[in-house]
Amino acid sequence: SKSIFFTVAFGPAFSTLMVLTAGGGPVQTAAFIYQGTGHDLSWLEFALYGAPMTLGLCACLYTLLRLLFPVDKEAFPEAGNLLREAVAACGPPSRKERSIAVILAVTIPLWATAKVLHPVDPATIALLAVAAVFCPGVMDNNFAPAWKALSNKVAWGTMMLFGAVLSLGQALLDSGAAAWLAGATLVRAGMGEWPLLLLIVTGSLLFSLFGLAFSARSAAIGALTPTIIGFAQSLPPERQIPVWGLTLVMNYAVQFAILFPANSPMAMIAITSNSFTSRDMIRLALPLTAAGFALIALFSLTWWPWLGVL
């Protein structure tokens, strides 16, 4: 059970490194990069740049889980039968479930081909998908949502958090405060003259440490991404390092930096299962985070320069 719930705790964070629509974090990252640098990342570009990080971290997670929390395969000889019985007990898919599956089967390819086969952006596609859910025949025939009923089910705190962090990030970019902060600290410390690999690894480490102060990745990205952009813009122009590329790479460290259950909503939900303790999570997260920085260093020398990100 530890391995299953650790996968729940870490897996969604890793998916946000390559799937633009996997959560609020990657959408914020792409939006800030566009606002700060003018570089517009498509769904496929985001996946291409981040796929090695996601796959590498997933492989490291699987290896560490097998090493730290080994499972005796012989202890579950009837596992296959139990799973088949559980699936059979669910019965055939309902009409609503089939309708939602069709909507997903259409939405995901539309996301993946945005700005390649059609000009519709992912946000508009998401709105159209939500609208399709409320079409007649998808939900129950007597389903007539009223504002009073729906408003009681909306996570207003989450919406306010997204609105606040987006406004904060926009203000940091527009006012120049992010560039000033980066220039007064990181650039003045001489980091702008460092070799590119040392610059990326050290900067990623610093921003990931700052990210541990937040309990939501969206809040961390909203506060730190403008500062990363400001830092990248403060580097000497003769170095010819793409601002958007350096921002994207350093932002990866902010998104996968999870050491404690309080560092992400997914981990907070997973720990409520009582399947693992905070100490178990630290045992797993420390080597996993170290592997993440090793992957950043590796791909900073290979994958990202090949694709023109760095």
Coordinates of C-alpha atoms in Angstrom, one line a residue:
S1 CA 0.0 0.0 0.0
K2 CA 2.9 2.4 0.6
S3 CA 4.1 2.0 -3.0
I4 CA 0.6 2.6 -4.3
F5 CA 0.0 5.7 -2.3
F6 CA 3.5 7.1 -2.9
T7 CA 2.7 6.8 -6.6
V8 CA -0.4 8.9 -5.9
A9 CA 1.7 11.4 -4.0
F10 CA 4.5 11.8 -6.6
G11 CA 3.0 10.7 -9.9
P12 CA 0.8 13.8 -10.6
A13 CA 3.7 16.1 -9.9
F14 CA 5.8 14.3 -12.4
S15 CA 3.1 14.4 -15.0
T16 CA 3.0 18.2 -14.9
L17 CA 6.5 18.3 -16.3
M18 CA 5.3 17.0 -19.7
V19 CA 1.5 17.4 -19.9
L20 CA 0.4 21.0 -20.3
T21 CA -3.1 20.2 -19.2
A22 CA -2.2 18.0 -16.2
G23 CA -2.9 20.7 -13.7
G24 CA -2.8 24.4 -12.9
G25 CA 1.0 24.5 -12.6
P26 CA 2.0 23.8 -16.2
V27 CA -0.7 26.1 -17.5
Q28 CA 0.6 28.9 -15.2
T29 CA 4.2 28.2 -16.3
A30 CA 3.3 28.5 -20.0
A31 CA 1.3 31.6 -19.4
F32 CA 4.1 33.4 -17.5
I33 CA 6.6 32.4 -20.1
Y34 CA 4.4 33.8 -22.9
Q35 CA 3.7 37.0 -20.9
G36 CA 7.4 37.5 -19.9
T37 CA 9.2 36.4 -23.1
G38 CA 6.6 36.2 -25.9
H39 CA 7.4 32.5 -26.5
D40 CA 4.2 30.5 -26.9
L41 CA 4.5 26.9 -25.9
S42 CA 2.1 24.4 -27.6
W43 CA 0.9 21.2 -26.0
L44 CA 3.2 19.0 -28.1
E45 CA 6.2 21.3 -27.5
F46 CA 5.6 21.1 -23.8
A47 CA 5.4 17.4 -23.9
L48 CA 8.5 17.0 -26.1
Y49 CA 10.6 19.2 -23.8
G50 CA 9.5 17.6 -20.5
A51 CA 9.0 13.9 -21.5
P52 CA 12.6 12.8 -20.6
M53 CA 12.2 14.4 -17.1
T54 CA 8.9 12.8 -16.4
L55 CA 9.9 9.3 -17.7
G56 CA 13.3 9.5 -15.9
L57 CA 11.6 10.5 -12.6
C58 CA 9.0 7.8 -12.9
A59 CA 11.7 5.2 -13.5
C60 CA 13.6 6.5 -10.4
L61 CA 10.4 6.4 -8.3
Y62 CA 9.7 2.8 -9.3
T63 CA 13.3 1.7 -8.6
L64 CA 13.4 3.4 -5.2
L65 CA 10.0 2.0 -4.2
R66 CA 11.2 -1.5 -5.0
L67 CA 14.4 -0.9 -3.0
L68 CA 13.0 0.8 0.1
F69 CA 9.6 -0.9 0.3
P70 CA 10.0 -4.3 -1.4
V71 CA 6.9 -6.4 -2.0
D72 CA 7.0 -10.2 -2.0
K73 CA 5.3 -11.3 -5.2
E74 CA 4.5 -14.7 -3.8
A75 CA 2.3 -13.2 -1.1
F76 CA -0.4 -12.3 -3.6
P77 CA -1.0 -15.4 -5.8
E78 CA -4.7 -14.6 -6.2
A79 CA -4.1 -10.9 -7.0
G80 CA -5.2 -11.3 -10.7
N81 CA -8.5 -13.1 -9.7
L82 CA -9.2 -10.5 -7.1
L83 CA -8.8 -7.6 -9.6
R84 CA -11.0 -9.3 -12.1
E85 CA -13.7 -9.9 -9.5
A86 CA -13.6 -6.3 -8.5
V87 CA -13.9 -5.1 -12.1
A88 CA -16.8 -7.5 -12.7
A89 CA -18.6 -6.2 -9.6
C90 CA -18.6 -2.7 -11.0
G91 CA -20.9 -3.9 -13.8
P92 CA -21.0 -2.5 -17.4
P93 CA -20.3 1.2 -17.9
S94 CA -23.4 3.4 -17.5
R95 CA -24.6 5.9 -20.1
K96 CA -23.1 8.8 -18.2
E97 CA -19.7 7.0 -18.0
R98 CA -19.7 6.2 -21.7
S99 CA -20.6 9.8 -22.5
I100 CA -17.7 11.1 -20.4
A101 CA -15.4 8.7 -22.0
V102 CA -16.3 10.0 -25.5
I103 CA -15.8 13.6 -24.4
L104 CA -12.4 12.7 -23.0
A105 CA -11.5 10.8 -26.2
V106 CA -12.3 14.0 -28.2
T107 CA -10.8 16.5 -25.7
I108 CA -7.3 15.0 -25.3
P109 CA -6.5 14.8 -29.1
L110 CA -7.7 18.4 -29.5
W111 CA -5.4 19.4 -26.6
A112 CA -2.5 17.5 -28.2
T113 CA -3.0 19.1 -31.6
A114 CA -3.6 22.7 -30.5
K115 CA -1.7 25.2 -32.6
V116 CA -0.6 22.4 -34.9
L117 CA -3.8 21.2 -36.6
H118 CA -6.1 23.9 -35.4
P119 CA -5.8 27.4 -33.7
V120 CA -8.0 26.7 -30.6
D121 CA -6.1 27.1 -27.4
P122 CA -6.2 24.5 -24.5
A123 CA -8.3 26.7 -22.3
T124 CA -11.0 27.1 -24.8
I125 CA -11.0 23.4 -25.5
A126 CA -11.4 22.8 -21.7
L127 CA -14.4 25.1 -21.6
L128 CA -16.0 23.4 -24.6
A129 CA -15.5 20.0 -22.9
V130 CA -17.2 21.2 -19.7
A131 CA -20.1 22.6 -21.7
A132 CA -20.4 19.2 -23.4
V133 CA -20.8 17.5 -20.1
F134 CA -23.9 19.6 -19.4
C135 CA -25.5 18.9 -22.8
P136 CA -28.8 17.0 -22.8
G137 CA -28.3 13.2 -22.8
V138 CA -24.9 13.3 -21.1
M139 CA -26.1 13.7 -17.5
D140 CA -29.4 12.5 -16.1
N141 CA -32.6 13.7 -17.9
N142 CA -33.7 15.5 -14.7
F143 CA -30.4 17.2 -14.2
A144 CA -31.1 20.9 -14.1
P145 CA -28.3 22.6 -12.3
A146 CA -29.1 25.8 -10.4
W147 CA -26.6 28.4 -9.3
K148 CA -27.4 27.8 -5.6
A149 CA -26.8 24.1 -5.8
L150 CA -23.6 24.4 -7.9
S151 CA -22.1 27.3 -5.9
N152 CA -22.1 25.1 -2.8
K153 CA -20.0 22.5 -4.6
V154 CA -17.4 24.9 -6.0
A155 CA -14.0 24.9 -4.3
W156 CA -14.0 28.7 -3.9
G157 CA -10.8 28.7 -1.9
T158 CA -8.9 27.0 -4.7
M159 CA -10.3 29.5 -7.3
M160 CA -9.3 32.4 -5.0
L161 CA -5.8 30.9 -4.7
F162 CA -5.4 30.6 -8.4
G163 CA -6.7 34.1 -9.0
A164 CA -4.4 35.5 -6.3
V165 CA -1.2 33.8 -7.4
L166 CA -1.8 34.6 -11.1
S167 CA -2.4 38.3 -10.1
L168 CA 0.8 38.2 -8.0
G169 CA 2.8 36.8 -10.8
Q170 CA 1.4 39.2 -13.3
A171 CA 2.2 42.1 -10.9
L172 CA 5.8 40.9 -10.4
L173 CA 6.3 40.8 -14.2
D174 CA 4.6 44.0 -15.1
S175 CA 6.2 46.1 -12.3
G176 CA 9.7 44.8 -12.9
A177 CA 9.9 43.7 -9.3
A178 CA 10.8 40.2 -10.3
A179 CA 13.8 41.4 -12.4
W180 CA 14.9 43.7 -9.6
L181 CA 14.7 41.0 -7.0
A182 CA 16.7 38.6 -9.2
G183 CA 19.3 41.3 -10.1
A184 CA 19.7 42.4 -6.5
T185 CA 20.3 38.8 -5.2
L186 CA 21.3 36.1 -7.7
V187 CA 23.0 38.3 -10.3
R188 CA 24.8 40.4 -7.8
A189 CA 26.2 37.3 -6.3
G190 CA 27.9 36.6 -9.6
M191 CA 25.8 33.7 -10.8
G192 CA 25.4 35.4 -14.2
E193 CA 29.0 34.7 -15.0
W194 CA 28.9 31.0 -14.0
P195 CA 29.1 28.1 -16.5
L196 CA 25.7 27.2 -17.9
L197 CA 25.5 23.8 -16.2
L198 CA 26.6 25.1 -12.8
L199 CA 24.1 28.0 -13.2
I200 CA 21.2 25.7 -14.0
V201 CA 21.9 23.2 -11.2
T202 CA 22.5 25.8 -8.5
G203 CA 19.6 28.0 -9.6
S204 CA 17.3 25.0 -9.7
L205 CA 18.4 24.0 -6.2
L206 CA 17.7 27.5 -4.9
F207 CA 14.3 27.8 -6.4
S208 CA 13.3 24.3 -5.4
L209 CA 14.2 25.1 -1.8
F210 CA 12.1 28.3 -2.0
G211 CA 9.3 26.1 -3.4
L212 CA 9.3 23.9 -0.2
A213 CA 7.8 26.9 1.7
F214 CA 4.5 26.5 -0.3
S215 CA 1.8 23.9 0.3
A216 CA 0.5 24.2 -3.3
R217 CA 2.5 24.0 -6.5
S218 CA 0.3 26.7 -8.0
A219 CA 1.3 29.2 -5.3
A220 CA 5.0 28.3 -5.6
I221 CA 4.9 28.7 -9.4
G222 CA 3.0 32.0 -9.2
A223 CA 5.5 33.5 -6.8
L224 CA 8.8 32.0 -8.2
T225 CA 8.3 31.8 -12.0
P226 CA 8.4 35.6 -12.5
T227 CA 11.6 35.7 -10.4
I228 CA 13.1 33.0 -12.6
I229 CA 12.2 35.0 -15.7
G230 CA 13.7 38.1 -14.1
F231 CA 16.9 36.3 -13.3
A232 CA 17.1 34.9 -16.9
Q233 CA 16.5 38.4 -18.3
S234 CA 19.3 39.8 -16.1
L235 CA 22.0 37.5 -17.6
P236 CA 24.5 39.1 -20.0
P237 CA 23.0 39.3 -23.5
E238 CA 26.2 38.0 -25.0
R239 CA 25.7 34.6 -23.4
Q240 CA 22.7 34.1 -25.7
I241 CA 20.8 31.9 -23.3
P242 CA 17.1 31.7 -24.3
V243 CA 15.1 33.3 -21.4
W244 CA 12.1 31.1 -22.0
G245 CA 14.2 27.9 -22.1
L246 CA 16.1 28.7 -18.9
T247 CA 12.8 29.6 -17.2
L248 CA 11.2 26.3 -18.3
V249 CA 14.2 24.2 -17.1
M250 CA 14.5 25.8 -13.7
N251 CA 10.7 25.6 -13.3
Y252 CA 10.9 21.8 -13.5
A253 CA 12.8 21.9 -10.1
V254 CA 10.0 23.9 -8.5
Q255 CA 7.3 21.4 -9.6
F256 CA 9.0 18.1 -8.6
A257 CA 10.4 19.5 -5.3
I258 CA 8.3 17.5 -2.7
L259 CA 9.9 16.4 0.5
F260 CA 7.0 16.6 3.0
P261 CA 3.3 15.7 2.8
A262 CA 2.5 19.4 3.2
N263 CA 4.3 20.3 0.0
S264 CA 1.5 19.2 -2.3
P265 CA -2.2 18.5 -2.2
M266 CA -1.7 15.1 -3.7
A267 CA 0.7 14.1 -0.9
M268 CA -1.6 15.5 1.7
I269 CA -4.5 13.4 0.3
A270 CA -2.3 10.3 0.1
I271 CA -1.0 10.5 3.7
T272 CA -4.6 10.4 5.0
S273 CA -4.7 6.7 4.0
N274 CA -2.4 6.0 6.9
S275 CA -0.3 3.8 4.6
F276 CA 2.9 5.8 5.2
T277 CA 4.5 8.3 7.6
S278 CA 6.3 11.6 7.0
R279 CA 9.5 9.7 7.8
D280 CA 8.8 7.2 5.0
M281 CA 8.2 10.0 2.6
I282 CA 11.5 11.8 3.5
R283 CA 13.4 8.5 3.0
L284 CA 11.9 8.3 -0.5
A285 CA 11.9 11.9 -1.4
L286 CA 15.5 12.8 -0.6
P287 CA 17.1 10.3 -3.1
L288 CA 14.3 11.0 -5.6
T289 CA 15.0 14.8 -5.5
A290 CA 18.7 14.1 -5.9
A291 CA 17.9 12.0 -8.9
G292 CA 15.8 14.8 -10.3
F293 CA 18.7 17.3 -10.1
A294 CA 21.0 14.7 -11.8
L295 CA 18.5 14.4 -14.6
I296 CA 18.3 18.2 -15.0
A297 CA 22.1 18.2 -15.3
L298 CA 22.1 15.4 -17.8
F299 CA 19.4 16.9 -20.1
S300 CA 21.0 20.3 -19.8
L301 CA 24.0 18.9 -21.6
T302 CA 22.1 16.8 -24.1
W303 CA 18.3 16.9 -24.7
W304 CA 17.5 20.5 -24.2
P305 CA 20.5 22.0 -26.2
W306 CA 19.6 19.6 -29.1
L307 CA 16.1 21.0 -29.2
G308 CA 17.2 24.6 -28.8
V309 CA 15.7 25.1 -25.4
L310 CA 19.2 26.1 -24.0

